Tab-separated table of C-alpha atoms in Angstrom:
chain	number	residue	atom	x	y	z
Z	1	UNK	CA	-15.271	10.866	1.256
Z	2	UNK	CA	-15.422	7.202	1.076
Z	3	UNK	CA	-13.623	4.376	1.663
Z	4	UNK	CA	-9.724	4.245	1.008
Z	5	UNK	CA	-8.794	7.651	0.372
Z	6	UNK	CA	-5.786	9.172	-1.060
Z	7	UNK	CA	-4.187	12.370	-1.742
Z	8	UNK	CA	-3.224	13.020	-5.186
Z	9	UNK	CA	-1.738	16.084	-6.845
Z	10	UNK	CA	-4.099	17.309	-10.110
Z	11	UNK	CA	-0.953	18.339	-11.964
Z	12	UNK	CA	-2.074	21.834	-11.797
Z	13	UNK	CA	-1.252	22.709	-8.169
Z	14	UNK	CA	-4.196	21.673	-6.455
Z	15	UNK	CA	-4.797	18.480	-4.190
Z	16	UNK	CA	-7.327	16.227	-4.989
Z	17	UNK	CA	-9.048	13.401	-2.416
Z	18	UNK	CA	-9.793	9.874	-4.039
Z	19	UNK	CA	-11.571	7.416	-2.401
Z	20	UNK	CA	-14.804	4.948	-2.667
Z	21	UNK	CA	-16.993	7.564	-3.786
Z	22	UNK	CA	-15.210	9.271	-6.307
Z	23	UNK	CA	-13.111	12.635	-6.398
Z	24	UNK	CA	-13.182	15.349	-4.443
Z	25	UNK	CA	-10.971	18.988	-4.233
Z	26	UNK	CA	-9.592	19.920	-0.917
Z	27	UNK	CA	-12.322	21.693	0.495
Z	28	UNK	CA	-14.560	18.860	0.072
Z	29	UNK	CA	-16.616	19.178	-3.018
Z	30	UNK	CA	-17.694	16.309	-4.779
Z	31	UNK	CA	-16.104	16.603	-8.138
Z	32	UNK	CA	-17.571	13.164	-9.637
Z	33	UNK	CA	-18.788	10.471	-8.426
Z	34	UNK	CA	-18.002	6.489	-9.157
Z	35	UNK	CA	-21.747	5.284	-10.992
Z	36	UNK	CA	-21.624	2.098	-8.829
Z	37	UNK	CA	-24.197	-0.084	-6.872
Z	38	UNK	CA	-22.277	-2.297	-3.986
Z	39	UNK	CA	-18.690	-2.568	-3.292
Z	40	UNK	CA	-15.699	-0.426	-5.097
Z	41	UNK	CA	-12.068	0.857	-4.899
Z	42	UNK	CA	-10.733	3.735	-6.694
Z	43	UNK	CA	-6.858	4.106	-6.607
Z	44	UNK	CA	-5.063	6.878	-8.290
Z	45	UNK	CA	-2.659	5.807	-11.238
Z	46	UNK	CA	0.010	8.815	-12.270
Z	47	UNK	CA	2.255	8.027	-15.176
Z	48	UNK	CA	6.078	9.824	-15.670
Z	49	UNK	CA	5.400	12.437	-17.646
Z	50	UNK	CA	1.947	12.922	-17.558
Z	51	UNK	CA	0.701	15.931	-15.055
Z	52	UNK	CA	-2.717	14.730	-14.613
Z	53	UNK	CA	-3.399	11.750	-12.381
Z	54	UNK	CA	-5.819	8.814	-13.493
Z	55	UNK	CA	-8.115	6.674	-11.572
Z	56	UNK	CA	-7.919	2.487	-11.526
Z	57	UNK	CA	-11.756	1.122	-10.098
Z	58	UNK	CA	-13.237	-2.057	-9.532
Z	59	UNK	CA	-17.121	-2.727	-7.846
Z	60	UNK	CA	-18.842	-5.346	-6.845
Z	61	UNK	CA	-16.882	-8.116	-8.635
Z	62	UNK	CA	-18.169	-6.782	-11.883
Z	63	UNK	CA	-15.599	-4.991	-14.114
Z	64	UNK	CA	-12.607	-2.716	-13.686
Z	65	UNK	CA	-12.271	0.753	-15.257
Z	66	UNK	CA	-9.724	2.951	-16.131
Z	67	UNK	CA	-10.427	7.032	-15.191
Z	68	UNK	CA	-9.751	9.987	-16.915
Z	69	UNK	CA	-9.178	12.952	-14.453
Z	70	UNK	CA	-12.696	14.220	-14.945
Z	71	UNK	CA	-14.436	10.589	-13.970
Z	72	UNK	CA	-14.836	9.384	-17.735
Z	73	UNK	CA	-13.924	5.946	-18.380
Z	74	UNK	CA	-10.914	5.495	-20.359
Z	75	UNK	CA	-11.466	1.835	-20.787
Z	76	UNK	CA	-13.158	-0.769	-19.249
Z	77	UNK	CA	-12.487	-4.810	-18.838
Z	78	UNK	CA	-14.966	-7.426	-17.609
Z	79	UNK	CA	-13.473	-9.080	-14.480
Z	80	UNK	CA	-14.419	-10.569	-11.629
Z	81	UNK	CA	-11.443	-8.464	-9.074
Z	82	UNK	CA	-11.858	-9.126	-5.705
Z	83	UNK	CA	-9.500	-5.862	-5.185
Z	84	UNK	CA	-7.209	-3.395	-7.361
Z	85	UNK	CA	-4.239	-1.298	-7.170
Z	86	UNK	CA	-1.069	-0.190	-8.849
Z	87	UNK	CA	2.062	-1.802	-9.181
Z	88	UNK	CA	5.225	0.146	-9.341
Z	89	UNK	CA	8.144	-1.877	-12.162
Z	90	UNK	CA	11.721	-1.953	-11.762
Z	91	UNK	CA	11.886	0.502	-13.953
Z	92	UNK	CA	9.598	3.001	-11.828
Z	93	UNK	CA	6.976	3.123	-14.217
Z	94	UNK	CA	2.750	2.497	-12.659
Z	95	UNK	CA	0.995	-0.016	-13.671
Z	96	UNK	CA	-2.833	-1.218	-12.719
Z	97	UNK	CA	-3.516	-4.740	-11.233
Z	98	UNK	CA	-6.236	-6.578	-10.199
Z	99	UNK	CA	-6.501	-9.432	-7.962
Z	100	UNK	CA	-8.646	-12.236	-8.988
Z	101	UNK	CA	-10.128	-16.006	-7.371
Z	102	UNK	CA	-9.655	-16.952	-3.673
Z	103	UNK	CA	-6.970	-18.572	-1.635
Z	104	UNK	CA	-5.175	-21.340	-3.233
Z	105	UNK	CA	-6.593	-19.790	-7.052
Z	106	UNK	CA	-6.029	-15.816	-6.360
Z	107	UNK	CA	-3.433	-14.821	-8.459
Z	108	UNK	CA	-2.300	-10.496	-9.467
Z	109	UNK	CA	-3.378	-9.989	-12.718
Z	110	UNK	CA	-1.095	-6.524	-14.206
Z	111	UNK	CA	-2.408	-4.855	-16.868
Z	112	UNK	CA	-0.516	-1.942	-18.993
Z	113	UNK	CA	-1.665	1.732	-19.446
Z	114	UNK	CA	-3.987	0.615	-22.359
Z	115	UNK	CA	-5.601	-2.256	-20.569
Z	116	UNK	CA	-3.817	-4.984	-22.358
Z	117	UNK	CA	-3.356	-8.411	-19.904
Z	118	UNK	CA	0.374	-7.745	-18.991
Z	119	UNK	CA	1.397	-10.800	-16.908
Z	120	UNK	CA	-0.463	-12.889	-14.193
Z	121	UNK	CA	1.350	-13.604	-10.719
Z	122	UNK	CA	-0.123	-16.653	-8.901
Z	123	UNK	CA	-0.442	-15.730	-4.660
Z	124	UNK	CA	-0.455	-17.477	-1.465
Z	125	UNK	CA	-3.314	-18.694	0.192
Z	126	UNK	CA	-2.403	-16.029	2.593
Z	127	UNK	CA	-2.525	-13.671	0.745
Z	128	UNK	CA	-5.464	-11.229	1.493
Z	129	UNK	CA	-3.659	-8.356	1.256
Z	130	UNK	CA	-1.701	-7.311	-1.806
Z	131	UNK	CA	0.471	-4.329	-2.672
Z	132	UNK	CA	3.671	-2.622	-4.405
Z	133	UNK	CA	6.237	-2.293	-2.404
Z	134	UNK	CA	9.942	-0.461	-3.005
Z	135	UNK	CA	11.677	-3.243	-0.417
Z	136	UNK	CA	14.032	-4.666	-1.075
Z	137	UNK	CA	14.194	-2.771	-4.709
Z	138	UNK	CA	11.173	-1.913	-6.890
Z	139	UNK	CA	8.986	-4.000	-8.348
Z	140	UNK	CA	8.303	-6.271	-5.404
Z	141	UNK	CA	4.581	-7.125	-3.603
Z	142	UNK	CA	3.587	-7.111	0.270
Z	143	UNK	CA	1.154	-9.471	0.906
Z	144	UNK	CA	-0.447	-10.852	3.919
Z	145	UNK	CA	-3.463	-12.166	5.967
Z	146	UNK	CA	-3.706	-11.742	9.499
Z	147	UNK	CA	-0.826	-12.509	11.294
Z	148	UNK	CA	1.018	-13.997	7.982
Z	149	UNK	CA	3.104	-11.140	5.982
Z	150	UNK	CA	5.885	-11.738	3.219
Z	151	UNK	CA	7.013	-9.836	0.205
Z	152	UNK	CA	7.154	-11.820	-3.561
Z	153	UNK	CA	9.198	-10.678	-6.539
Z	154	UNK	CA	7.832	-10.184	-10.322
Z	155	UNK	CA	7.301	-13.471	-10.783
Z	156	UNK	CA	5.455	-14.813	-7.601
Z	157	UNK	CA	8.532	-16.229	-5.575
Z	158	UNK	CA	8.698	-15.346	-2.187
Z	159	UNK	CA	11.608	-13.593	-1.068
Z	160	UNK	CA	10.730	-12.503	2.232
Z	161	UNK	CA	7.950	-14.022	5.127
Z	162	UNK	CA	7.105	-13.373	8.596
Z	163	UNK	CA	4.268	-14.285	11.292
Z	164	UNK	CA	3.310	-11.655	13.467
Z	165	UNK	CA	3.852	-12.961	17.475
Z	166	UNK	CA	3.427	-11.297	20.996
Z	167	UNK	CA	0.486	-9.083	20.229
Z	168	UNK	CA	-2.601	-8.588	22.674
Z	169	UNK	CA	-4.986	-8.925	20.029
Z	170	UNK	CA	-5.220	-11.656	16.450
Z	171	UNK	CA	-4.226	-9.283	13.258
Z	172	UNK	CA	-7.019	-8.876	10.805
Z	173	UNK	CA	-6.479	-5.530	8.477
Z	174	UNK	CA	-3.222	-5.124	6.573
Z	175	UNK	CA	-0.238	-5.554	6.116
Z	176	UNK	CA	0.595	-1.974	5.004
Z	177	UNK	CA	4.599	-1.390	4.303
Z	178	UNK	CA	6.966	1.913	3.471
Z	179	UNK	CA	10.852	0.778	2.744
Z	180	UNK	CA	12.705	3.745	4.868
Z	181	UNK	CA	16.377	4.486	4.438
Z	182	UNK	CA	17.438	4.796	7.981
Z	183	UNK	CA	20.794	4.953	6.859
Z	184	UNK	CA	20.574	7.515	4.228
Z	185	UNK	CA	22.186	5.920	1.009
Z	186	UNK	CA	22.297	2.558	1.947
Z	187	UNK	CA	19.640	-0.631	2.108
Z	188	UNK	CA	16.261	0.634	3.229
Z	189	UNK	CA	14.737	-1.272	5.807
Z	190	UNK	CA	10.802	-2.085	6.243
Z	191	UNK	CA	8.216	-0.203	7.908
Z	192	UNK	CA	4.853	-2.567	8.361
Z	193	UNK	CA	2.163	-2.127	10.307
Z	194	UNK	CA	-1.241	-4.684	10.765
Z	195	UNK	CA	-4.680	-3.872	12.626
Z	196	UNK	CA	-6.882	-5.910	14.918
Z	197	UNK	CA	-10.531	-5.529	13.650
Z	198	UNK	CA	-13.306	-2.808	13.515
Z	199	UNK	CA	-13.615	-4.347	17.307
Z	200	UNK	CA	-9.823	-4.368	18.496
Z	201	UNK	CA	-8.626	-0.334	18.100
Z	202	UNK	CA	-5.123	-1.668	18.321
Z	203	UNK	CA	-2.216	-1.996	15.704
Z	204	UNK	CA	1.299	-3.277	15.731
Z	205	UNK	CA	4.009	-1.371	14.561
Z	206	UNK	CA	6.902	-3.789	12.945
Z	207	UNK	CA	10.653	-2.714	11.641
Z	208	UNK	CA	13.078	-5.203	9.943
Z	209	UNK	CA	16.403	-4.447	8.215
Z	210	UNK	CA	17.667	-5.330	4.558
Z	211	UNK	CA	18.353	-8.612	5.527
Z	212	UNK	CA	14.994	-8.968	6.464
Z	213	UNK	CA	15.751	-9.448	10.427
Z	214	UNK	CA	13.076	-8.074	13.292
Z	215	UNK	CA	14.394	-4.872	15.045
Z	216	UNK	CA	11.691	-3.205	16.083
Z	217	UNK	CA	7.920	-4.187	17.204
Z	218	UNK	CA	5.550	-2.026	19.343
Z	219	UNK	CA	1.922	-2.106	19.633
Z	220	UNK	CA	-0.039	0.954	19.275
Z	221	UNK	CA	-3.579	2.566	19.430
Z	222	UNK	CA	-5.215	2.488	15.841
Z	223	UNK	CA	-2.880	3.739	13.274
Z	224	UNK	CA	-3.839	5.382	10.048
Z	225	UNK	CA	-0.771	5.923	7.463
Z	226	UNK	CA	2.960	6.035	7.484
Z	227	UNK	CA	5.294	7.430	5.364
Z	228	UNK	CA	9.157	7.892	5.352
Z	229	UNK	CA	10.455	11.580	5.290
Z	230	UNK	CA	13.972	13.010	4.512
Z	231	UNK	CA	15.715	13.294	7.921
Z	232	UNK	CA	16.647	17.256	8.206
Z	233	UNK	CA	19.881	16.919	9.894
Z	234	UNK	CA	20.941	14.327	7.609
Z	235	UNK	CA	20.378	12.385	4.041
Z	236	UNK	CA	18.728	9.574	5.785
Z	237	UNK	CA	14.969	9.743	6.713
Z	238	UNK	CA	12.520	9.166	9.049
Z	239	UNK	CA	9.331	7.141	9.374
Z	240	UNK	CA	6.024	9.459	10.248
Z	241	UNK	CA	3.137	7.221	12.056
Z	242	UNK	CA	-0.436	8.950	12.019
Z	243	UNK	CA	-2.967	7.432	14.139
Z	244	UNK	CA	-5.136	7.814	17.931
Z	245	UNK	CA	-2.023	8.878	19.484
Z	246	UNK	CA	-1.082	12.203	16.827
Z	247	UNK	CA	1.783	11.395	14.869
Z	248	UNK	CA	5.083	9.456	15.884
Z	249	UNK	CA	8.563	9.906	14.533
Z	250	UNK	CA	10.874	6.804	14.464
Z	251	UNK	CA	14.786	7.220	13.517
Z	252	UNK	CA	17.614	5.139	14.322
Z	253	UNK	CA	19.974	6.448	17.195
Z	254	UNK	CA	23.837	7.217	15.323
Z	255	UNK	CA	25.071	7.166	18.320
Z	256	UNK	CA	24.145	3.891	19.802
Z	257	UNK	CA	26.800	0.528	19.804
Z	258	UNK	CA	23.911	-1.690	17.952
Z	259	UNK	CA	21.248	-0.819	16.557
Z	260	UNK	CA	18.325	0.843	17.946
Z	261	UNK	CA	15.404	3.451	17.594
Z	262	UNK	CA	14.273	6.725	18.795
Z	263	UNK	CA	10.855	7.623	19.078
Z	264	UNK	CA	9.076	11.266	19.417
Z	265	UNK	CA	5.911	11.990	19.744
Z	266	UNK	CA	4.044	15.044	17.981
């Protein structure tokens, strides 16, 4: 397994790994590999309605491909991407994007499921980091460099910005966001989290509400992945944080006069 992984369903009941080097089952076994020399990304694309998953792939600031679910190249576009990834429409549907040039000239460039040029997004300088992100609705990007973090809209305008402050060590990896819905069936609120570098094993942990306000930031030993679970008490869920420490559950206390957090530790 490779760089970046992710877990994917096959659409035939089985779990599949994706990452750098390609595709493998859950046991392990190489299924196919990405025919690459230098850097790459493969990030799984699934489509409503379609069972089988696809793959989106860039290397080396050479092309980007589009996967079938047995490695074979769908179709293919000369570009030089410094990155890739999906990007989730207001309507739900997944869509491929690559990001292109370098600070003041990077800009998203979203393709459809055929690899027809789609729209182009022009990004902050500080904008190192790009992905979709369901906050405050869909069809909005998280971006960030460092300590710098914001969220744009479809068009490029920023609708949301922060700089990280108070940490023991200077932000390098991330951001990486979730939008949980603390409060079941209203606003969500949003889950980030940032990393120091390969030598800081540290990461901060940071929570703001709809409006966008701070209310919650902890640093942590490395963490790997979040993700927001249904609550089982209630229609509200919970944020899940993986990393050095096991796995950490965050929820917001009902019964508390403002608003605050629980934590438990698995």
């Amino acid at each position: 397994i490779g760089m970046y992984p992710y877990l994917v369903a096959d659409g035939h009941g089985r779990t599949l790994v994706a990452s750098s080097a390609g595709v493998a089952d859950s046991e392990g076994r190489q299924l196919w590999r990405l025919k690459r020399e230098g850097f790459t990304r493969l990030v799984p694309l699934m489509r409503a309605g379609q069972g089988e998953p696809t793959f989106f792939s860039y290397q080396n600031m050479d092309r980007i491909d589009r996967h079938d679910l047995s490695g074979k190249v769908i179709w293919s576009v000369n570009l030089r991407a410094a990155n890739v990834g999906t990007y989730r429409t207001k309507d739900g549907d997944q869509l491929p994007f690559a990001v292109v040039g370098h600070g003041q000239s990077s800009e998203l460039k979203l393709y459809d499921i055929d690899g027809q040029p789609k729209t182009q997004i022009a990004l902050p300088e500080w904008a190192g980091s790009v992905e979709s992100i369901d906050w405050p609705s869909r069809g909005f990007l998280l971006v960030g460099r460092g300590s710098w973090l914001g969220v744009l809209d479809s068009s490029g305008k920023e609708v949301f910005k922060h700089v990280i402050q108070g940490t023991s060590f200077r932000p390098y990896h991330g951001p990486d966001g979730v939008p949980v819905r603390f409060d079941g069936g209203k606003e969500p609120y949003l889950a980030v989290m940032s990393h120091g570098s390969s030598g800081y094993a540290r990461s901060v942990l940071l929570v703001f509400d709809p409006r966008g306000t701070l209310v919650w930031q902890e640093e942590l030993n490395k963490l790997r992945a979040m993700v927001a679970v249904p609550r089982a008490d209630t229609n509200a869920e919970v944020l899940l944080v993986g990393g050095m420490d096991g796995v950490i559950e965050y929820s917001l206390d009902p019964s508390a006069p403002n608003t605050q957090f629980e934590k438990d530790a698995a």
